[in-house]
CSV table of C-alpha atoms in Angstrom, one decimal:
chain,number,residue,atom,x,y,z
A,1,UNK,CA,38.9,0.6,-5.6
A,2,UNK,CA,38.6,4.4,-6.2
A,3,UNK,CA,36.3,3.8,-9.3
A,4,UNK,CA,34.3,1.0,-7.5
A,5,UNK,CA,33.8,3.8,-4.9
A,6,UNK,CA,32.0,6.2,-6.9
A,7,UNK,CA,30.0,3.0,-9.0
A,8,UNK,CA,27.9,2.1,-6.3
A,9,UNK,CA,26.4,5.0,-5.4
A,10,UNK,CA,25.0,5.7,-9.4
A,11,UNK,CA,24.1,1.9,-9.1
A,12,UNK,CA,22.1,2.6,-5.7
A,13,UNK,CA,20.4,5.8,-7.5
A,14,UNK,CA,19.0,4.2,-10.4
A,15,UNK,CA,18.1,1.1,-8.6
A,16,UNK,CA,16.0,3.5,-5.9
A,17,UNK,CA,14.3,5.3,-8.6
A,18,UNK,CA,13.0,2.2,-10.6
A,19,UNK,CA,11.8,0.9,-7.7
A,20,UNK,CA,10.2,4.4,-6.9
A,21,UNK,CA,8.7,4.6,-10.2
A,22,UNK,CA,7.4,0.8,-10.3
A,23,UNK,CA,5.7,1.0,-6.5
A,24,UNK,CA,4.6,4.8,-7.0
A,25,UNK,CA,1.3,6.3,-5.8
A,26,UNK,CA,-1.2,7.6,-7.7
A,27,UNK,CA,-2.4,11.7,-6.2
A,28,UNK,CA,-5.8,11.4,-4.8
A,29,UNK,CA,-8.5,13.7,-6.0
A,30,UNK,CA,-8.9,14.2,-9.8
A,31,UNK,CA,-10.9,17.2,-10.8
A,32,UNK,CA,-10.3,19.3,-7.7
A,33,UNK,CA,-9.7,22.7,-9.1
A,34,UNK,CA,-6.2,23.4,-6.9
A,35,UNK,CA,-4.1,27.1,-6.6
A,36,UNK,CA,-3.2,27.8,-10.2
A,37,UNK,CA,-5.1,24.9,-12.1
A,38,UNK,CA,-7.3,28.0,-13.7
A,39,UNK,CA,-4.8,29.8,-14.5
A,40,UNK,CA,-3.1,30.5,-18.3
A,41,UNK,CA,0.1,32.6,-20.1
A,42,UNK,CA,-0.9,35.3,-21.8
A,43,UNK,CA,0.9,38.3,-23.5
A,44,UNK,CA,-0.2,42.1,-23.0
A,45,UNK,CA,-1.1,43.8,-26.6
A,46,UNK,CA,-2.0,46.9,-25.7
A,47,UNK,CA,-2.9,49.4,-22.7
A,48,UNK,CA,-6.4,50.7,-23.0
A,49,UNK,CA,-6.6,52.7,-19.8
A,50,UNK,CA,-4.4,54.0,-16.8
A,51,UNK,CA,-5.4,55.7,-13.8
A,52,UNK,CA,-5.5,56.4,-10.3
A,53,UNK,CA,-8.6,54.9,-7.5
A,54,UNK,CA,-9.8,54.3,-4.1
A,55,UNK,CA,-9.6,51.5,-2.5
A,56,UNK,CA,-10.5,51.6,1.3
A,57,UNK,CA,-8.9,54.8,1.6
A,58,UNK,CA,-5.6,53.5,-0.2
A,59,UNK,CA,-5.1,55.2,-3.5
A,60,UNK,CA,-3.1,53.1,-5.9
A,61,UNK,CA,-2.0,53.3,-9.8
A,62,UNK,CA,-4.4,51.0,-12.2
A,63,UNK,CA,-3.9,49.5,-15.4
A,64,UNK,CA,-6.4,48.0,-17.9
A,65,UNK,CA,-5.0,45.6,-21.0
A,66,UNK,CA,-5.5,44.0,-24.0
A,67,UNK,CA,-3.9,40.5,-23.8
A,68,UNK,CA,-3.5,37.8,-26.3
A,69,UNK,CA,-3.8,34.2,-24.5
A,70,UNK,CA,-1.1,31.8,-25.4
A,71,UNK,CA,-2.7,28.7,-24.1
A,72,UNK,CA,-5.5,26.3,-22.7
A,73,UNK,CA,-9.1,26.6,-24.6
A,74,UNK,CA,-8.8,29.8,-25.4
A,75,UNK,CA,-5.4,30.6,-26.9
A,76,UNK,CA,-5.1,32.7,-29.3
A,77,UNK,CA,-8.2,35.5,-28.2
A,78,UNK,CA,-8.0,38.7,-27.3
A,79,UNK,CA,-9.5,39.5,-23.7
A,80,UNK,CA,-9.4,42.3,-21.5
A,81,UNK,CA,-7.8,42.5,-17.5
A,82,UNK,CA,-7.4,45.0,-14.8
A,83,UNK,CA,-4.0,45.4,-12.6
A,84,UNK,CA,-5.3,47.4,-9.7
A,85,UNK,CA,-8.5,48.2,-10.3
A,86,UNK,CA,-10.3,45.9,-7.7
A,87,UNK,CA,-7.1,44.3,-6.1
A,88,UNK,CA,-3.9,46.4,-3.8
A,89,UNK,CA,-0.7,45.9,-6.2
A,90,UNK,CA,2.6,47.3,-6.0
A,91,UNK,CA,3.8,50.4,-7.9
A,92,UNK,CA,7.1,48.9,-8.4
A,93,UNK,CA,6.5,47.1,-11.7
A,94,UNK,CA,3.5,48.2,-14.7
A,95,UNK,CA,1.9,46.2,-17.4
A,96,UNK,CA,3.7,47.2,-20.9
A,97,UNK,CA,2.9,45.8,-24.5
A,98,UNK,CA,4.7,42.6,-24.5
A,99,UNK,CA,4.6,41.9,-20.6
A,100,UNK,CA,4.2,38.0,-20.3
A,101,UNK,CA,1.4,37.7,-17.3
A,102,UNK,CA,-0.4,34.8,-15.7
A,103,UNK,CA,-4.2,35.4,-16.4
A,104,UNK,CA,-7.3,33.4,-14.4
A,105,UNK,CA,-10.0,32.5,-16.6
A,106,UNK,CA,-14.1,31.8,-15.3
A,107,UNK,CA,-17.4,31.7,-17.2
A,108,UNK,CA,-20.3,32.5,-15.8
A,109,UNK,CA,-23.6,30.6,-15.4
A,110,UNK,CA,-24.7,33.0,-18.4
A,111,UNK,CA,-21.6,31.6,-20.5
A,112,UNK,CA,-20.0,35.4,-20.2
A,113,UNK,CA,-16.3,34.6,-20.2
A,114,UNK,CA,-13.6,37.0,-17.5
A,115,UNK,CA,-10.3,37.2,-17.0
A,116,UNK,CA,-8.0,38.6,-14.4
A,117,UNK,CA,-4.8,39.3,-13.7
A,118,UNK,CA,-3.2,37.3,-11.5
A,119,UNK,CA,0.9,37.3,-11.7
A,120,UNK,CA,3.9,38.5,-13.7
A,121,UNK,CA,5.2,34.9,-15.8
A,122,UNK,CA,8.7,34.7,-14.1
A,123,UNK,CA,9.9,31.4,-16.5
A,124,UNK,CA,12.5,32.5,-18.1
A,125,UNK,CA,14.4,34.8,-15.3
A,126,UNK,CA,14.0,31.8,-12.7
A,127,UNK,CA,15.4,29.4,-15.5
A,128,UNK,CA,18.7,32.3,-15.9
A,129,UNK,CA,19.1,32.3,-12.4
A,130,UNK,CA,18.9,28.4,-12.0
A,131,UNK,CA,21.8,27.7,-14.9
A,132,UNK,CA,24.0,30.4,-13.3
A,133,UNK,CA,23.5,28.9,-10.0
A,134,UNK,CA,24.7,25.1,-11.6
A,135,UNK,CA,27.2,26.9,-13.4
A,136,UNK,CA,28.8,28.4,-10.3
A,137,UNK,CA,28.7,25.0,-8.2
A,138,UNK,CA,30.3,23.4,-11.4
A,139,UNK,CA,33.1,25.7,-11.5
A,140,UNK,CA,33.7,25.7,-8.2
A,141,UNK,CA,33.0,22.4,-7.2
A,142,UNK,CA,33.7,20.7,-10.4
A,143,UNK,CA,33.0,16.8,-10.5
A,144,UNK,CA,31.5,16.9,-7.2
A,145,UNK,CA,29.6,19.7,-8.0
A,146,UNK,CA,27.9,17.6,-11.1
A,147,UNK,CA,26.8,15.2,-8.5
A,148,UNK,CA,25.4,17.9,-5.9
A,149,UNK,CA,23.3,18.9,-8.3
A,150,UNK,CA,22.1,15.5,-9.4
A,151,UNK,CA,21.4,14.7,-5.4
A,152,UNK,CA,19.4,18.0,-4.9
A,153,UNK,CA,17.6,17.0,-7.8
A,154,UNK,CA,16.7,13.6,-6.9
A,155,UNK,CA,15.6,15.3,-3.5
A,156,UNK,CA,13.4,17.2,-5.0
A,157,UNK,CA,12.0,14.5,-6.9
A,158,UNK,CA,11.7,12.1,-3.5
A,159,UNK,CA,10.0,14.9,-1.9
A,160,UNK,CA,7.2,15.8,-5.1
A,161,UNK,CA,6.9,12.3,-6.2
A,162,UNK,CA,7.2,9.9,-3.2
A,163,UNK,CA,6.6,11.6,0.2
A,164,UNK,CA,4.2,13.9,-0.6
A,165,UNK,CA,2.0,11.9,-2.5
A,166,UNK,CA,1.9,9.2,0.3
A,167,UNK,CA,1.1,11.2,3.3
A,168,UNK,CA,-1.9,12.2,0.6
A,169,UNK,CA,-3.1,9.1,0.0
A,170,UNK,CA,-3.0,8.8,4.2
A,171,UNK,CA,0.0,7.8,5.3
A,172,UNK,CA,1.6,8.5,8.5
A,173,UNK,CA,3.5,11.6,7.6
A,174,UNK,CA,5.7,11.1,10.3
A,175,UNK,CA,6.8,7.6,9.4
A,176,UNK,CA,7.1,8.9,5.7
A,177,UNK,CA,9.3,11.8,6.3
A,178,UNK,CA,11.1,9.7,8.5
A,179,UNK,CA,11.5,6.9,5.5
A,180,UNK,CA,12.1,9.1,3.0
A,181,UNK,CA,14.4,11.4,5.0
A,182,UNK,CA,16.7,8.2,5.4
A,183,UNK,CA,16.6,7.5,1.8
A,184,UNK,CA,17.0,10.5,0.8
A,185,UNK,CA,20.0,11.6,2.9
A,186,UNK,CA,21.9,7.8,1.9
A,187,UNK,CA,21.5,8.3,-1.8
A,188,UNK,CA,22.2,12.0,-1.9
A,189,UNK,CA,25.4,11.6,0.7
A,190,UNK,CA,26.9,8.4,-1.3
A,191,UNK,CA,26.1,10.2,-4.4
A,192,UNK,CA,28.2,13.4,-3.5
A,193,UNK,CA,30.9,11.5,-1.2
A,194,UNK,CA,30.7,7.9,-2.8
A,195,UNK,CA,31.1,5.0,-1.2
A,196,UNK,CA,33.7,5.3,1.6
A,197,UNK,CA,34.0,5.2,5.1
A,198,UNK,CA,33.8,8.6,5.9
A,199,UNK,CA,30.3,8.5,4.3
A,200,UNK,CA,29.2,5.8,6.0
A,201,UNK,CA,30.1,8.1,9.3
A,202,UNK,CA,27.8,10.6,8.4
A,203,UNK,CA,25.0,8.0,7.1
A,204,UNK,CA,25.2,6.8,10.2
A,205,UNK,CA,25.1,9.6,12.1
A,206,UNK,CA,22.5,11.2,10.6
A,207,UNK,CA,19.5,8.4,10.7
A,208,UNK,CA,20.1,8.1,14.7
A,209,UNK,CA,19.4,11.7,14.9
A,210,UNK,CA,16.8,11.9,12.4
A,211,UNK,CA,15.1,9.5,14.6
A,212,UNK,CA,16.1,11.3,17.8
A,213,UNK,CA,14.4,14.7,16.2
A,214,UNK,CA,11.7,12.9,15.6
A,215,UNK,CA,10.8,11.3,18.9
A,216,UNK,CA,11.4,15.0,20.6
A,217,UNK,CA,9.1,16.3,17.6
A,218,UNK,CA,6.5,14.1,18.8
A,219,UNK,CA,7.1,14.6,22.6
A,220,UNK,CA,7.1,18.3,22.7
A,221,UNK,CA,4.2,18.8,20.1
A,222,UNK,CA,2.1,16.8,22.3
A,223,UNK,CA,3.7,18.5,25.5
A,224,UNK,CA,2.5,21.9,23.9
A,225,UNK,CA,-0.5,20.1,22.6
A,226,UNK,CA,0.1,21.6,19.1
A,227,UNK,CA,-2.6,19.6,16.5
A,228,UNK,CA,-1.1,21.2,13.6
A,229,UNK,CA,-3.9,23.7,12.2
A,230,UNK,CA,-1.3,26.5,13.0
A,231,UNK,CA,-0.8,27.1,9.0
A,232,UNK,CA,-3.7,28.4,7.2
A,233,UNK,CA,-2.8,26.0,4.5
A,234,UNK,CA,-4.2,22.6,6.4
A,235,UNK,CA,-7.5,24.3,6.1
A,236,UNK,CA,-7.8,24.3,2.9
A,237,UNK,CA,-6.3,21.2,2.5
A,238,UNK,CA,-8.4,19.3,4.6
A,239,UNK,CA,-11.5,20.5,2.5
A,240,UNK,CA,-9.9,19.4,-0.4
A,241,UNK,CA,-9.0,15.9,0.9
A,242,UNK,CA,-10.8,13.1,0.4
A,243,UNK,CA,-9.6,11.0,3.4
A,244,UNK,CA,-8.6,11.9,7.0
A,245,UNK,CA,-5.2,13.5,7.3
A,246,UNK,CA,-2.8,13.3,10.1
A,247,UNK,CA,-2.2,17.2,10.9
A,248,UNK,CA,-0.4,16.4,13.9
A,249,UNK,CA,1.6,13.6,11.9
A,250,UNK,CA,1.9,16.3,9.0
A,251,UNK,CA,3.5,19.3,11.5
A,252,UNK,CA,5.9,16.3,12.7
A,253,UNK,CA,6.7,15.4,9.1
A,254,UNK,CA,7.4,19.3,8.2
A,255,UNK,CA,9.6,19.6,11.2
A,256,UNK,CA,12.5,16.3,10.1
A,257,UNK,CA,12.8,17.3,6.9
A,258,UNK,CA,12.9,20.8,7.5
A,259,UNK,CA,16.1,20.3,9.6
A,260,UNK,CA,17.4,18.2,6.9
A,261,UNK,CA,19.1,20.2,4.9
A,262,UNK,CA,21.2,22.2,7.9
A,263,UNK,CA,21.6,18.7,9.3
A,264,UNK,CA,23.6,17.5,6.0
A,265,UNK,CA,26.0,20.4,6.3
A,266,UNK,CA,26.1,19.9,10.2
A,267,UNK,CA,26.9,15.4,10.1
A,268,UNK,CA,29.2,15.5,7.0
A,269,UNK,CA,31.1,18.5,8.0
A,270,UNK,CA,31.9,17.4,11.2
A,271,UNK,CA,33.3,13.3,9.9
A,272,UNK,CA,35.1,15.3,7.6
A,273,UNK,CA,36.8,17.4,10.3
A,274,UNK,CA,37.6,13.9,12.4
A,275,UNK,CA,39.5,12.0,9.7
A,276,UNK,CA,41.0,15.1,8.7
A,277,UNK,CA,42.5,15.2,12.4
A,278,UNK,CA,43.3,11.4,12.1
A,279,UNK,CA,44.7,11.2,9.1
A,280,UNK,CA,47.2,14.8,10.5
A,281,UNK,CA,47.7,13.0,13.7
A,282,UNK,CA,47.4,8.9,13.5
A,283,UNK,CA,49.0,8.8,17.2
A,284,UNK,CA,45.6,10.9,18.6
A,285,UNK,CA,43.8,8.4,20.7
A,286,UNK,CA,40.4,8.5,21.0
A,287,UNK,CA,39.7,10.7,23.8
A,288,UNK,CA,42.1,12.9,22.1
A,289,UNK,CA,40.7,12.9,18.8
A,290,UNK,CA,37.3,13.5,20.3
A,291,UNK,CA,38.1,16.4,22.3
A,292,UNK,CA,40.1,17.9,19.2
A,293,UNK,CA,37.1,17.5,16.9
A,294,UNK,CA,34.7,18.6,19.3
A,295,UNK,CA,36.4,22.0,19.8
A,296,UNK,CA,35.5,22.4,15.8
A,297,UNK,CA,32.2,20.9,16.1
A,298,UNK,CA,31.2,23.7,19.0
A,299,UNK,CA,32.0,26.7,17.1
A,300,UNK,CA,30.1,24.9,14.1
A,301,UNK,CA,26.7,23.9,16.1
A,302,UNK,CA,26.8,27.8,17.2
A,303,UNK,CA,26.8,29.1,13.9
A,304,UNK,CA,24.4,26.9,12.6
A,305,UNK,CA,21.4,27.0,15.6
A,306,UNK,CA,21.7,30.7,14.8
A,307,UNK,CA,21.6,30.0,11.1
A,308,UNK,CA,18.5,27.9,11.7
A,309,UNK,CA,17.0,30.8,13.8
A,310,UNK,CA,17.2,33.0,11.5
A,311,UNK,CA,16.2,31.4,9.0
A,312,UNK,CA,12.8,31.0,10.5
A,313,UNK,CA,12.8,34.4,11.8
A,314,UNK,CA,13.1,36.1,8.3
A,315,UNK,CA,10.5,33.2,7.0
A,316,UNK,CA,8.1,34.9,9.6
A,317,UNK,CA,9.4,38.6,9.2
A,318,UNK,CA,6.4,40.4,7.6
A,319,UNK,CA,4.2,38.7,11.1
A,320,UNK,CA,6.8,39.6,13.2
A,321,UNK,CA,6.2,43.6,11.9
A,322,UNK,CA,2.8,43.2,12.2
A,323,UNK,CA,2.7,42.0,15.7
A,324,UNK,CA,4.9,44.4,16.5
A,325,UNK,CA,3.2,47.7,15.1
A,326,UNK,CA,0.2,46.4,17.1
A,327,UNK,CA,2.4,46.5,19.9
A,328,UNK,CA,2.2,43.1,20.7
A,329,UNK,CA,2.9,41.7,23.6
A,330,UNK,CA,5.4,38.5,22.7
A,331,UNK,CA,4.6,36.8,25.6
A,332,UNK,CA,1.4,36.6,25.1
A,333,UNK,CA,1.3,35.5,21.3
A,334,UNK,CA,3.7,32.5,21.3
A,335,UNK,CA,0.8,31.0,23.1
A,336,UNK,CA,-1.0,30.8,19.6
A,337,UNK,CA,-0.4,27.6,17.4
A,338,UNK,CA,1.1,29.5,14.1
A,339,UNK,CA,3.8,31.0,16.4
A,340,UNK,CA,4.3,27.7,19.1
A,341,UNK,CA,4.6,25.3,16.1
A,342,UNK,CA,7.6,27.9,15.0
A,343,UNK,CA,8.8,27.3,18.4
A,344,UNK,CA,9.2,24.1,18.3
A,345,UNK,CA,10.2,23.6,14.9
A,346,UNK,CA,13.0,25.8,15.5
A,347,UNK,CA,14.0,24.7,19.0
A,348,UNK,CA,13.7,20.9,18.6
A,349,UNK,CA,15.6,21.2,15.2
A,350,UNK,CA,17.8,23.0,17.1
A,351,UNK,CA,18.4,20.3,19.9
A,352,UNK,CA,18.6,17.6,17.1
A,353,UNK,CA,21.9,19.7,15.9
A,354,UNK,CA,23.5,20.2,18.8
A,355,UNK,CA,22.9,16.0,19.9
A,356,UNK,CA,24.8,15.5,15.9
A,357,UNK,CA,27.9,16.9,17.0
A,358,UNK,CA,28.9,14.6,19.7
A,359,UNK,CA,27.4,11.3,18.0
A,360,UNK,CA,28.8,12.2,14.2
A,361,UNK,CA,32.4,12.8,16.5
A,362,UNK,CA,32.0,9.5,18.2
A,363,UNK,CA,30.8,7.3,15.0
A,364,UNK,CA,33.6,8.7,13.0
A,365,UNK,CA,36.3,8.2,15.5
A,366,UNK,CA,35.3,4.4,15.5
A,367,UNK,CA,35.2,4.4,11.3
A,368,UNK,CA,38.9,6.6,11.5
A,369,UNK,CA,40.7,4.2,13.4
A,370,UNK,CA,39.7,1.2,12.1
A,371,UNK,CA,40.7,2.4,8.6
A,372,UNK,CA,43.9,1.0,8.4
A,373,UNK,CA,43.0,-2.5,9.5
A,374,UNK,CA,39.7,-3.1,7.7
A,375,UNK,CA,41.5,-5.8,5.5
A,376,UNK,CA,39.4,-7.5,3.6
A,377,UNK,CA,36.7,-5.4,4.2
A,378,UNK,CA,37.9,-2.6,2.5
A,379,UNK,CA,36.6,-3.7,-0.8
A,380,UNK,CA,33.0,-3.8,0.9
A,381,UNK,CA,33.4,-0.3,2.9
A,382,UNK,CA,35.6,1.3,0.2
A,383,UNK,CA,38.5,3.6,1.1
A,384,UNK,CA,39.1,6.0,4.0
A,385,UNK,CA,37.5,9.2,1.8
A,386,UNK,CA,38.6,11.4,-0.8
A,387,UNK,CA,42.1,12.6,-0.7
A,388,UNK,CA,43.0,9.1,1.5
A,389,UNK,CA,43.7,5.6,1.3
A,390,UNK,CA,45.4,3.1,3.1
C-alpha cells in the first residue's frame, strides 16, 4: 500500500505533462524584439581607458573595453563598450580582462555597428548557488527532498509553459491562474506527500480557498476600482500584444498565485498538525481536536500574515525610501494604483490565510477520524500519512 502510495502521484505527473505538452499553446508575437532578445555574451580583452565624468552633477568612475563576442552574428570580433560613460553605475564592481559581460548590439541605418554594456553574465554563480541550495534540501530532507525539488520544478514549468502563455494568447487570467493554481498545488502536494489522506486534506483545503481568494480578489479590486495598470510593466506589454488583454483579470491572476506558495506551507502544515494530534490522542472528539489544532494554527496564521507583509514590504523598499525622503504623506499615496494594488494583494492574501486555518482544521478532522474505518477504501485513499497506518 505504502509503495502504491507514492506510484500515483509520478503516474499523475507524467500523465499532466504529456497532456500539457500535446494541448500546449503556441506564444503570440514572433519577431517582437523583447527585454534581452538583443542582447549577447562577450568577454573583456582589454581596458583601453578609465576615468572620472559628469553626469547631471553626479560624478562617477568610467571604464572603456575591448571585448571579444562569444556569440550570435558576430562572435568572435572585437568591439569596443563603455561602463559609465553615458549611464549611472555602481562603484562596487569594475570591468577587468576576462570579466564575462552581457553586451547589446544595434546597427545603424548607415550599417555602423555599437555595442554597449549592459550587465555582468551571472551564469555560473547562479548555477553554484542553485546546486548548493538542492544539495542542502537533499541532505536534509532526503527522499522527500528529491521530490520537492522535482514539484518546484514542475511549478516552474506550469507557470513558463502553460499559464503564462495562455493568458497571452487571451485567456481569462483569472480563470487560468485559478486552473493552473489547482493543478499545480495537486501535483506538487501528491508528489511531496504521496497519495494519502492527509494529502487529500490539504488538496482539499487548499482549492476552496484558492477559490475564496479569488472571489475577494475580484470583489475588492473592483471595490477600489483597481484596472491593473498599477505596474509599469502592463504598459509595455500592452504595446507589444497583439490582442486585448485582461489587466484587471491579469492583477487578479498575479494576486492567487502569488499567495500560493505561503498558502502551501500554511494548508499542509496545519493537516499535519491535526493527525499528528489524532494519531497522540485517538479519544479527542472533534470539538476537541479542533480547538487543540486551532491553538497551533493561530500562532501559525500570525507568523505567516506578517511574513506575507513583509515580504511585500521589502519587494517595495527602495519606493518606500523614496516616498519617504520626499516626505510623503502615506495617506495620501495609497490612493495611487501601484501602491492600492499592493494593498490588496497583501491584505486579501492575507484574509485568504487566515479563512485556511479553520477550513484545513475542519477538513482534516473529518479525513483523521475516518482513518481507521475506511475499509475498503483504503486502497483508493491510501494510508493515514507518512509515519501512520492503520
Amino acid at each position: 500500500m505504502r509503495k502504491q502510495s507514492w506510484l500515483f502521484p509520478f503516474v499523475l505527473l507524467a500523465a499532466v505533462i504529456l497532456y500539457f505538452q500535446f494541448s500546449r499553446v503556441q506564444l503570440p508575437g514572433d519577431g517582437f524584439t523583447t527585454f534581452g532578445s538583443d542582447t549577447v555574451r562577450a568577454e573583456v580583452l582589454q581596458i583601453i581607458e578609465e576615468g572620472q565624468v559628469d553626469l547631471g552633477g553626479h560624478t562617477q568612475k568610467y571604464q572603456i573595453a575591448r571585448v571579444n563576442i562569444l556569440e550570435g552574428e558576430y562572435a568572435g570580433i572585437p568591439m569596443e563598450i563603455d561602463y559609465g560613460k553615458r549611464q549611472l553605475r555602481s562603484d562596487d564592481y569594475d570591468l577587468t580582462v576576462g570579466s564575462r559581460v552581457m553586451v547589446s548590439i544595434s546597427k545603424t541605418p548607415d550599417n555602423v555597428i555599437n555595442a554597449y554594456f549592459v550587465d555582468f553574465v551571472r551564469t555560473t554563480p547562479l548555477f553554484w548557488l542553485t546546486m548548493i541550495f538542492a544539495m542542502a534540501i537533499i541532505v536534509i530532507s532526503r527522499w522527500k527532498g528529491v521530490r520537492a525539488l522535482l514539484s518546484m520544478a514542475f511549478s516552474l514549468y506550469l507557470i513558463i509553459d502553460q499559464i503564462i502563455p495562455h493568458i497571452l494568447n487571451g485567456d481569462d487570467p483569472l480563470w487560468v491562474s485559478i486552473i493552473g493554481s489547482i493543478i499545480l498545488l495537486g501535483v506538487t502536494l501528491y508528489l511531496t506527500y504521496g497519495w494519502n489522506l492527509k494529502t487529500h486534506s490539504s488538496v482539499i483545503s487548499m482549492v476552496l480557498v484558492l477559490l475564496l481568494t479569488g472571489a475577494l480578489s475580484g470583489l475588492f479590486v473592483i471595490f477600489t476600482k483597481l484596472n491593473g495598470t498599477g505596474d509599469e510593466n502592463v504598459m509595455f506589454l500592452m504595446q507589444m500584444m497583439e490582442k486585448p488583454l485582461n489587466l484587471r483579470g491579469l492583477l487578479l491572476g498575479g494576486m492567487i498565485i502569488g499567495a500560493l506558495g505561503v498558502l502551501d506551507d500554511l494548508v499542509t502544515t496545519q493537516s499535519a498538525a491535526v493527525f499528528e494530534l489524532h494519531h497522540a490522542n485517538p479519544n479527542f472528539g472533534f470539538r476537541a481536536l479542533y480547538n487543540s489544532a486551532m491553538r497551533i494554527g493561530q500562532d501559525h496564521v500570525a507568523a505567516t500574515v506578517n511574513t506575507l507583509v513583509l515580504a511585500y514590504a521589502g519587494a517595495s523598499l527602495p519606493m518606500l525610501l523614496m516616498f519617504s525622503l520626499g516626505h510623503g504623506n502615506y495617506g495620501y499615496i495609497i490612493n495611487f494604483s501601484f501602491i492600492a494594488e499592493e494593498v490588496v494583494r497583501t491584505l486579501v492574501g492575507s484574509l485568504g490565510l487566515i479563512a485556511a486555518v479553520p477550513l484545513t482544521t475542519a477538513i482534516a478532522i473529518l479525513f483523521a477520524q475516518r482513518a481507521e474505518s475506511l475499509g475498503r477504501w483504503e486502497q483508493f485513499l491510501g494510508p493515514e500519512g507518512d509515519g501512520h497506518s492503520h
